[in-house]
Short mmCIF file of C-alpha atoms in Angstrom, two decimals:
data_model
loop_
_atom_site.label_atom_id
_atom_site.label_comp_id
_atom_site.label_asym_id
_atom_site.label_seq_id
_atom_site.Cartn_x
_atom_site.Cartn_y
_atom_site.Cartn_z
CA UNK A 1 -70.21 -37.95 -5.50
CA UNK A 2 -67.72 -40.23 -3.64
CA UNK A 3 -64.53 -38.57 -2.33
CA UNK A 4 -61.41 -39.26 -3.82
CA UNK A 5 -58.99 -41.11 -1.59
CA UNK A 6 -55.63 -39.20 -1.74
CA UNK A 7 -52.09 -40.63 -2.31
CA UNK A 8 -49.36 -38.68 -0.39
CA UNK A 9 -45.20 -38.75 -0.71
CA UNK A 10 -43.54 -38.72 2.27
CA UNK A 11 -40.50 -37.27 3.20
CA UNK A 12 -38.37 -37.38 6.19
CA UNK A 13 -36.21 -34.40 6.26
CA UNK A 14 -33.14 -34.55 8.25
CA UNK A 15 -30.91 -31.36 8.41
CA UNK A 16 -32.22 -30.55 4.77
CA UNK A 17 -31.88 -34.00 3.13
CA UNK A 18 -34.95 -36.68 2.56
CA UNK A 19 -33.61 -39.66 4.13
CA UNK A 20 -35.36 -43.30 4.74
CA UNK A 21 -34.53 -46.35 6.96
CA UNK A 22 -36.27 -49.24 7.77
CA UNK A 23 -38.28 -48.93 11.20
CA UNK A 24 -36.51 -45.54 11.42
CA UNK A 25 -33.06 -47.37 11.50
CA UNK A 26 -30.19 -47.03 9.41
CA UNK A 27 -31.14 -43.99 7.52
CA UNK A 28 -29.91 -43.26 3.79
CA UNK A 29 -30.01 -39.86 1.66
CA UNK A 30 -32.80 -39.93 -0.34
CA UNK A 31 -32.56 -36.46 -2.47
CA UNK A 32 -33.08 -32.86 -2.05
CA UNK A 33 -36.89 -32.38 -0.59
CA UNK A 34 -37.50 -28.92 -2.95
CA UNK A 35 -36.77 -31.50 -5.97
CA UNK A 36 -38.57 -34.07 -5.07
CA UNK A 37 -41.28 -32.33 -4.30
CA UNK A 38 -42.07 -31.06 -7.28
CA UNK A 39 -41.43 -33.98 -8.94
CA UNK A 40 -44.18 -35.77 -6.89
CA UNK A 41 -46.35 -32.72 -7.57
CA UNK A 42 -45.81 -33.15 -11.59
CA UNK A 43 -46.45 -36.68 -11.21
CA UNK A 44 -49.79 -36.07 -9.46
CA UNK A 45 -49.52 -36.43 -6.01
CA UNK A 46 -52.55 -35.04 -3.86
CA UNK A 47 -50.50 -34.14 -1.12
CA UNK A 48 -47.18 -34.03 0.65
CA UNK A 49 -45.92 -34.60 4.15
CA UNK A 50 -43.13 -33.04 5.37
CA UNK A 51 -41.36 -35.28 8.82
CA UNK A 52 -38.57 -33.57 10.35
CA UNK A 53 -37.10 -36.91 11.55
CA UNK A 54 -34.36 -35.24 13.88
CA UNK A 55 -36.99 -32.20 14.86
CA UNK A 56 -33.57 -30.80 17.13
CA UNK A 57 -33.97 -27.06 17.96
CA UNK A 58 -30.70 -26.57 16.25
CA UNK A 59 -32.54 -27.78 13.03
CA UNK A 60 -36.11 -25.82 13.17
CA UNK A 61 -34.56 -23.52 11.45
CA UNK A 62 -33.89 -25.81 8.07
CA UNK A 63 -37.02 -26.74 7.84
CA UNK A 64 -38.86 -23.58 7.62
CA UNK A 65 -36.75 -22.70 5.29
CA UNK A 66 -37.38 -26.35 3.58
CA UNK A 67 -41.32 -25.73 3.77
CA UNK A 68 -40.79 -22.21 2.54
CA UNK A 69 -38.74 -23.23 -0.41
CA UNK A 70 -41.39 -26.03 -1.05
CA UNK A 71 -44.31 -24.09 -0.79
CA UNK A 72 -43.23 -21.89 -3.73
CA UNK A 73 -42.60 -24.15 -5.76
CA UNK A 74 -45.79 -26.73 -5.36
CA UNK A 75 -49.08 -26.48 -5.18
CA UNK A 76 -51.01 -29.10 -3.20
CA UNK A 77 -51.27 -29.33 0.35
CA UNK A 78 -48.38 -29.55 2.70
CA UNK A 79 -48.83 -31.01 6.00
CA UNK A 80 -45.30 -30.60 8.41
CA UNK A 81 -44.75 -32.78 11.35
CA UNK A 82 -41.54 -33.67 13.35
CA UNK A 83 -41.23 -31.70 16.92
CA UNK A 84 -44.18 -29.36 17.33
CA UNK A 85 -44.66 -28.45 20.94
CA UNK A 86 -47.25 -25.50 20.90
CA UNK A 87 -49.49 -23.63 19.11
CA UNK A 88 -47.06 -20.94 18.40
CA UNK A 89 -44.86 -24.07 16.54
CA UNK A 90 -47.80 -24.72 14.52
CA UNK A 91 -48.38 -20.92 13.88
CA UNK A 92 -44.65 -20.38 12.55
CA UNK A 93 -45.13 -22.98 10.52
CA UNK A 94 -48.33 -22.16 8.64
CA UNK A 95 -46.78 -18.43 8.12
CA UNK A 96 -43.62 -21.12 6.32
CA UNK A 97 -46.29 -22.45 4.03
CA UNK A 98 -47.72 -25.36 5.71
CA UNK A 99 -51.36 -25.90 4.95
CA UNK A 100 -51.71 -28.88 7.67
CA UNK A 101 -48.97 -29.59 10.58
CA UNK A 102 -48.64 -32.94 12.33
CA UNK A 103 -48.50 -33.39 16.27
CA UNK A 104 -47.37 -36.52 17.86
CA UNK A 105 -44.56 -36.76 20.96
CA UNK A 106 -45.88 -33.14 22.22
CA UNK A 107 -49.49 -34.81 22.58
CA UNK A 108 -48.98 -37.74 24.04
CA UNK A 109 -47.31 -35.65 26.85
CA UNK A 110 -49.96 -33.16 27.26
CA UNK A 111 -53.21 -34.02 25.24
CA UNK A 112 -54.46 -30.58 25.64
CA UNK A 113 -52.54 -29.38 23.06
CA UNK A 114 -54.33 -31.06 20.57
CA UNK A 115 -57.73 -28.88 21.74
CA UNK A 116 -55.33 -25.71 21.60
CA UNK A 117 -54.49 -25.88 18.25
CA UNK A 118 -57.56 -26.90 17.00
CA UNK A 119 -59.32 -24.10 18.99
CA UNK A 120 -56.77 -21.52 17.18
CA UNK A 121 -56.69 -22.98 13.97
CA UNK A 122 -59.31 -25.10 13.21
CA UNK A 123 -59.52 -28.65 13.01
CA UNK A 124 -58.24 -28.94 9.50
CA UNK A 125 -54.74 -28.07 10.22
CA UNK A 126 -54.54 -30.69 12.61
CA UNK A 127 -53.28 -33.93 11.57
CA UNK A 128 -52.35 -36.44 14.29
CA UNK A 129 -49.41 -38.98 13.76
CA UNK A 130 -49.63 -42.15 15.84
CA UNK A 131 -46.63 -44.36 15.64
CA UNK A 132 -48.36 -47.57 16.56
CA UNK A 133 -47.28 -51.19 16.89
CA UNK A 134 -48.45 -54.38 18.11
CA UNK A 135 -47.85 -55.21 21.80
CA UNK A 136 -45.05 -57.38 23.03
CA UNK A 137 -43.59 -58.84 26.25
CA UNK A 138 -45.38 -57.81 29.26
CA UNK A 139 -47.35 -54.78 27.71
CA UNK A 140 -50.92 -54.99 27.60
CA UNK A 141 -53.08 -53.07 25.50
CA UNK A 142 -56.68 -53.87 25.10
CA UNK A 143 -56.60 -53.53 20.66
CA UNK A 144 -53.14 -55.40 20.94
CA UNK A 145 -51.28 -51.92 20.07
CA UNK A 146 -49.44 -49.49 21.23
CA UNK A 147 -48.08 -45.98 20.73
CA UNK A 148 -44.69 -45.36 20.94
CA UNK A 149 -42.32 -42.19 20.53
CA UNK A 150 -38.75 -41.55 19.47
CA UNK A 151 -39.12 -43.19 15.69
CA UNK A 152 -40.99 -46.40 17.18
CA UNK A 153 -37.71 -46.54 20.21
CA UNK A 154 -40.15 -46.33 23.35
CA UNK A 155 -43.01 -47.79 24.14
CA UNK A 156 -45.25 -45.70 25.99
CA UNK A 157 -47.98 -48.97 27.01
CA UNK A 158 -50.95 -46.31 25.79
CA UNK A 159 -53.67 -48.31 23.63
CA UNK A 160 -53.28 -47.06 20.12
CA UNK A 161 -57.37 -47.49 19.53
CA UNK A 162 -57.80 -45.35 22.08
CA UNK A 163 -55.73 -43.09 21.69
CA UNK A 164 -56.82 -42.35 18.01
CA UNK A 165 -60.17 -41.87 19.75
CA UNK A 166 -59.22 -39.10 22.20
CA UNK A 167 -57.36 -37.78 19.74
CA UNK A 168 -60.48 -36.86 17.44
CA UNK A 169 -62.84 -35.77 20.82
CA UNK A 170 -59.54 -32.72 21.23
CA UNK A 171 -59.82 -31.76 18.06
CA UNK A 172 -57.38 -33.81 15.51
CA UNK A 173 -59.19 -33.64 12.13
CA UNK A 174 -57.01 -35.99 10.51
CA UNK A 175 -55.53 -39.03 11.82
CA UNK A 176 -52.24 -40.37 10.56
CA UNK A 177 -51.51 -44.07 11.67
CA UNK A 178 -47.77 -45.42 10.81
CA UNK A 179 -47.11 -49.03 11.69
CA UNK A 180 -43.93 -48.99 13.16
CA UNK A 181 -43.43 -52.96 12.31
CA UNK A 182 -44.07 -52.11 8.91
CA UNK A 183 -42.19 -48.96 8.23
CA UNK A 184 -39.69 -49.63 5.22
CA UNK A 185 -40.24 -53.20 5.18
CA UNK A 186 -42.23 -53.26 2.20
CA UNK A 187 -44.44 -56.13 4.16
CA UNK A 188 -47.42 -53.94 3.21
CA UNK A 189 -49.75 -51.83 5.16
CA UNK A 190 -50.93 -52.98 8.74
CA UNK A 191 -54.79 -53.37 7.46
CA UNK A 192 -55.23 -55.25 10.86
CA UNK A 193 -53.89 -52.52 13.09
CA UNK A 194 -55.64 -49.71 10.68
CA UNK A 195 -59.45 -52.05 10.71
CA UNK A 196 -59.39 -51.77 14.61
CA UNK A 197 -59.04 -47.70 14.31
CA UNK A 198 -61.34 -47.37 11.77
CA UNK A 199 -63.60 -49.17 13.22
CA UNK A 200 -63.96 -46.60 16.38
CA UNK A 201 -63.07 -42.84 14.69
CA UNK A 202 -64.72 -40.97 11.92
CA UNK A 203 -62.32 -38.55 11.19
CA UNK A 204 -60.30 -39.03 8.26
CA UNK A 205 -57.59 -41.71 8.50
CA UNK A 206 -54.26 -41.84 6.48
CA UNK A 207 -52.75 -45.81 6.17
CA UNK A 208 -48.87 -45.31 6.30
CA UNK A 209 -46.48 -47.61 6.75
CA UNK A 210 -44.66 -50.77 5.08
CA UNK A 211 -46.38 -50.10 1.07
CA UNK A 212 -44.62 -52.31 -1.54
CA UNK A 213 -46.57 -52.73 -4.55
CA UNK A 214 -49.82 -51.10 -5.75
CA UNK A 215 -51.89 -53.47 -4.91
CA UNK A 216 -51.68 -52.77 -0.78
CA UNK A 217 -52.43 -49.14 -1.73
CA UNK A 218 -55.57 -51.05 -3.31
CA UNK A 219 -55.86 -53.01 0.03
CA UNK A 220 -56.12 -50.28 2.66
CA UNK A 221 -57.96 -47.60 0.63
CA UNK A 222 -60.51 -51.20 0.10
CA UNK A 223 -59.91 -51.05 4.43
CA UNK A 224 -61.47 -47.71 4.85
CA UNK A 225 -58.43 -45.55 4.41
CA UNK A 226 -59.15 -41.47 3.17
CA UNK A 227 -55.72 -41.24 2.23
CA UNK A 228 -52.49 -43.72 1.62
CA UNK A 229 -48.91 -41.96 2.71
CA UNK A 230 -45.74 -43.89 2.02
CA UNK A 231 -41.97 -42.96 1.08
CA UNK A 232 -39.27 -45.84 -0.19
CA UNK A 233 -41.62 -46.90 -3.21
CA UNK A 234 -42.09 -43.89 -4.61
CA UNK A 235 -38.35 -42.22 -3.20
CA UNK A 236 -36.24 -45.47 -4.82
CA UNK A 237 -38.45 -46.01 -8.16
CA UNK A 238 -39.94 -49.02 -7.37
CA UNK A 239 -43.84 -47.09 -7.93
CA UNK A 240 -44.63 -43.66 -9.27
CA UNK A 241 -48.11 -41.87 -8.22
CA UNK A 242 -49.76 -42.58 -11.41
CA UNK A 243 -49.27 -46.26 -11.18
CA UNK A 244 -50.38 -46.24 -7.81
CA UNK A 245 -53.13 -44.16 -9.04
CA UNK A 246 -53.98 -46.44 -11.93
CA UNK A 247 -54.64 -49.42 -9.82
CA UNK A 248 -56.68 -48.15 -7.65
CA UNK A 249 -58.67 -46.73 -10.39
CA UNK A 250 -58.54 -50.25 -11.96
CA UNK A 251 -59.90 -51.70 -8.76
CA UNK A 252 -62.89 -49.20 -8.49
CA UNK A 253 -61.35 -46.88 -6.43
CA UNK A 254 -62.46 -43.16 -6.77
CA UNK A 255 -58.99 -41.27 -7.13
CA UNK A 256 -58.20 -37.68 -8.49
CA UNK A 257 -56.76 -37.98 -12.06
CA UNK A 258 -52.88 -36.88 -12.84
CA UNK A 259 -51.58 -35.38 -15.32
CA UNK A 260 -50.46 -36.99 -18.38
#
């Protein structure tokens, strides 16, 4: 039996608001993250992701209480990201209601961490966001990307290939790779950038960045993708789940069915 590939809502939560930009720039309110959460659960989504896009001590606070508030009223997976520094971050948040949490900033600083939390938690919490994009000026990668940190701000000259690949030795079960040139463009997915990762890592890999219509959900699930993530389309109307769904479906993609 072939396994489904998964289609996931994202939303960046900032001080208890979904927001979205374009390449994490000029961000605009979105809607309430409870509501349209379970809206996206209704409509069939297979997952949500939860990015606390100003992940500020001060704010730590609001989003437990956003992923606690979420978690009773959904129920499919929710993977939380957005400043997770330890273990004890990524235990506080699974007691919230998190069934996954994302690590990115923390582990490119010390790597280790990934290992820690998978050793305490198991693999399948761990989810991995790499906010990648290609090279420019004097940087020199040997895949042509980089990773980069504070919303896709700074550069940090580490080859995103590689870095996927270290990644899943410490532990990361899932990968999630955002092209940063992409994000909010509606340019489509990255399916160069995403081919040169999935070419080198086994674990599962989540396309995200720069979706417009369904047919480049089509393209990188078609690219190897286990799950496609993205935010505007779905936030500002332009898709819904079950059309992305539908397509796919159309195309010969295995996908789980929504409700009707």
């Amino acid at each position: 039996m072939s396994v489904s590939v998964r289609v996931i809502p994202c939303l960046d939560v900032d001080a208890g608001r979904v927001v979205k930009g374009v390449n994490f720039a000029n961000l605009r309110d979105a809607g309430d993250p409870v509501e349209l959460a379970r809206k996206y659960d209704a409509e069939g989504a297979d997952e949500l992701t939860f990015l606390d896009v100003s992940a500020s001590s001060g704010n730590r606070e609001t989003t437990y209480d956003v992923v606690r508030r979420t978690a009773e009223q959904v129920f499919i997976p929710l993977t939380v990201g957005g400043g997770v520094r330890s273990a004890d971050d990524v235990d506080r948040l699974l007691r919230a209601g998190a069934d996954k949490v994302g690590v990115n900033t923390a582990a490119i600083a010390r790597p280790e961490l990934l290992s820690e939390i998978a050793d305490r938690f198991g693999s399948q919490v761990l989810v991995l966001s790499v906010d990648a994009r290609r090279v420019t000026g004097d940087v020199r990668t040997e895949s042509g990307y980089e990773v980069t940190t504070h919303g896709g701000r700074q550069g940090t000259g580490i080859d995103a290939v590689e870095w996927a690949i270290r990644a899943a030795e410490l532990g990361a079960g899932e990968i999630l790779l955002n092209s940063m040139d992409a994000d909010g463009t509606y340019d489509g997915f990255d399916l160069e950038m995403f081919a040169a990762v999935r070419s080198r890592v086994s674990v599962p890999l989540i396309a995200s960045g720069g979706a417009s219509s369904a047919a480049d959900f089509t393209a990188a699930a078609k690219a190897g993708a286990d799950a496609v993530l993205a935010a505007s389309v779905f936030h500002f109307g332009r898709l819904t789940i079950g059309e992305v769904k539908d397509a796919m479906a159309a195309d010969g993609i295995v996908v789980r069915e929504t409700a009707r």
